[in-house]
Amino acid sequence: MPHPTTGSRRSRRPAALLTATLVAAVLTSGTAVTPAAAATVTEPDTAALAASLTNQRLSWEPCGLDGVSPEDVADLRLACATVTVPRDWHNPRDGQTIQVRVSRTVASSSDRKGILLVNPGGPGGSGLSLAPYVAQSAPTLAEHYDVIGFDPRGVGQSTPLLCRVTYRDTDVTNDQITQANVAGCRSTELTRYITTEQTTYDMDFIRVLLGERKLNYLGYSYGTWLGTWYAATFGSRTGRMVLDSVAAAGSPTLQETWDLQPFTRDRAFQEQLMPYMARHDDLYGRGTDPMKIREMFERAGGTRVGMGPFMFGWFILGALYDTQNYPTAAAAVNTVIQYYEEWNGWTPEQILAAATAKLLVAPGITADDRAYIEQARVTAEAALKTQRDRSRLAQGTAEYTYDIDYVFEVIRCQDGQWNDSIGHWNAFSRRLTRDAPLVAPYLQNPPACAYWPTSNRMPKFDKKTFPKVLMLQDELDVATAYEGALAASKKLPGASMISVDNEGSHGVFPYYTPCVDDPVYAYLLDGRLPAERYTGCQAVPLPGETAVFEVGGKLTGKGTVRTRLITDDMREANRMLKRMLRTEPGPSYPE
């Protein structure tokens, strides 16, 4: 079915797609799936495993969710319910249960196709608001599907996971704090049950309670990993599946996805954001040479010292996840350059106040940009408050205990064994300093997963039951690298892939162009995959522009993008920074 195009520019991604990515142990109860067990082709029967819980009746009530007006609640017939599930699907008869909160919009057409379960990624992203987002932004789907969102176990309105962590007054380095966090989470009882595998059982049980024979699925980012795990476990019960912005599907762990991120972020910054600023010298006044603008940013401290690290972390990096936010990212880069001459040794709170005030009145900033800036400000204020509270708690105390939300690390670490060699991570850190110096200062090496042993692993794909999935991927995606998605497309049996050339956003559908969206509608509504395995589409112009500019690699005649993880422009920028650090004293900020 053709997609009714509603505009020439796509809407901004739902906030959950961005926040979860910004800012895993030996399962001591014996609940982990061993590689041998994972290879079995026998599908679990969640109805039988849940026993009497299968008889529960869901109580649906209208629910207010972020970004959903009361009028939309009524129009979409949006409602929420709570599902009780076994805490441990491998030992459901132990009597321990947890709760999973779900949302639903109701199909309006008599030609109902079933349910479409959606997940925004993370790991640990709340998915309740994604159901109305999909229903509103893709109304043709909402006509034919009940769109189901949910907060995965451990997250949001579902039974939450908070790790009780004890810190010593000697825990002062990032690595010491990471190890304390891992130790605290591994000793928190609920942690062992907060895994992708357990969540896939919850998903199938939601299908059972809704009386559906098949589960259709749309997952973004980590949600593609979650969907792949579900299809590998419940292949015969998987209907149509769209994987948008693919995270290491087909790999033994999520490490590959995160290993690629430093390079993809440096690539998007240099290949797309810097040229964007150069094309808008009328707004930013920094000239028309992208490399000269990068040099000014680095001379002002870049992401190493001064205002740059704060601005990059809270206003630039998040904006790179959605090209519609490029005016904010460009204004933030410009603010770093401006404040190089005005730096006063401000506290983070003073930086936040000054930077927000300047960004809100920057040239080219729209009402949507101001909303994004305000959202980033609120998030930053909350993080700074947490830091202050923890600092006060630690004062004069040899040991202190703190409850932390560590679901992001818990899930990605417990889904497969990461490299646990400290030597490996030291070498990786040196490589980042050389090849991804923009983002390198932000990365924690070794990561938490290096200290988190696990025997858990995604089941092998059964070609007889694994569904033919449709994949969507942007070329300069900063969170899930194009290179990783292309590799995944060759591992997933019968996968078809749509590539969007010259697009840097994280999250594709709906894109509001026929080339991208029509195949998604044809597949989800009629079961028709594209005739060719790979389809190449062109991006839409960036904000304030009417033309699409070639960046990164080029679209091939075979429907894929020929690109490189480290481009020539990146190498030139890295050499420039290396010379600057070696030959210049660096920025000096007055006290």
Short mmCIF file of N, CA and C in Angstrom, two decimals, residues 16 72 146 148 215 217 225 239 252 408 443 481 545 589:
data_model
loop_
_atom_site.label_atom_id
_atom_site.label_comp_id
_atom_site.label_asym_id
_atom_site.label_seq_id
_atom_site.Cartn_x
_atom_site.Cartn_y
_atom_site.Cartn_z
N ALA A 16 12.69 9.11 23.31
CA ALA A 16 13.26 7.89 23.88
C ALA A 16 14.35 7.29 23.01
N ASP A 72 -5.80 13.33 21.84
CA ASP A 72 -5.15 12.21 21.15
C ASP A 72 -5.44 10.88 21.86
N ASP A 146 -3.39 -2.81 16.12
CA ASP A 146 -3.29 -2.33 17.49
C ASP A 146 -1.79 -2.14 17.75
N ILE A 148 1.23 -1.63 20.11
CA ILE A 148 1.50 -1.97 21.51
C ILE A 148 2.88 -1.45 21.91
N LEU A 215 3.18 -12.24 16.51
CA LEU A 215 3.62 -10.95 17.01
C LEU A 215 4.34 -10.23 15.89
N TYR A 217 6.28 -6.68 14.64
CA TYR A 217 7.22 -5.92 15.47
C TYR A 217 7.90 -4.81 14.67
N TRP A 225 18.04 -5.43 18.18
CA TRP A 225 18.68 -6.57 18.86
C TRP A 225 17.63 -7.37 19.63
N GLY A 239 5.63 -12.57 13.27
CA GLY A 239 4.99 -12.18 12.02
C GLY A 239 5.93 -11.30 11.21
N PRO A 252 27.61 -12.08 18.36
CA PRO A 252 27.42 -12.74 19.66
C PRO A 252 27.16 -11.79 20.82
N PHE A 408 20.87 0.31 31.61
CA PHE A 408 21.59 0.35 30.33
C PHE A 408 22.76 -0.64 30.33
N LEU A 443 34.71 8.54 26.71
CA LEU A 443 34.50 7.10 26.82
C LEU A 443 35.19 6.51 28.03
N ALA A 481 26.16 1.92 13.60
CA ALA A 481 26.94 2.21 12.40
C ALA A 481 26.37 1.52 11.16
N GLU A 545 17.75 24.17 4.22
CA GLU A 545 18.37 23.93 2.92
C GLU A 545 17.36 23.31 1.97
N TYR A 589 42.48 29.54 30.11
CA TYR A 589 41.24 30.12 30.62
C TYR A 589 41.52 30.87 31.91
#
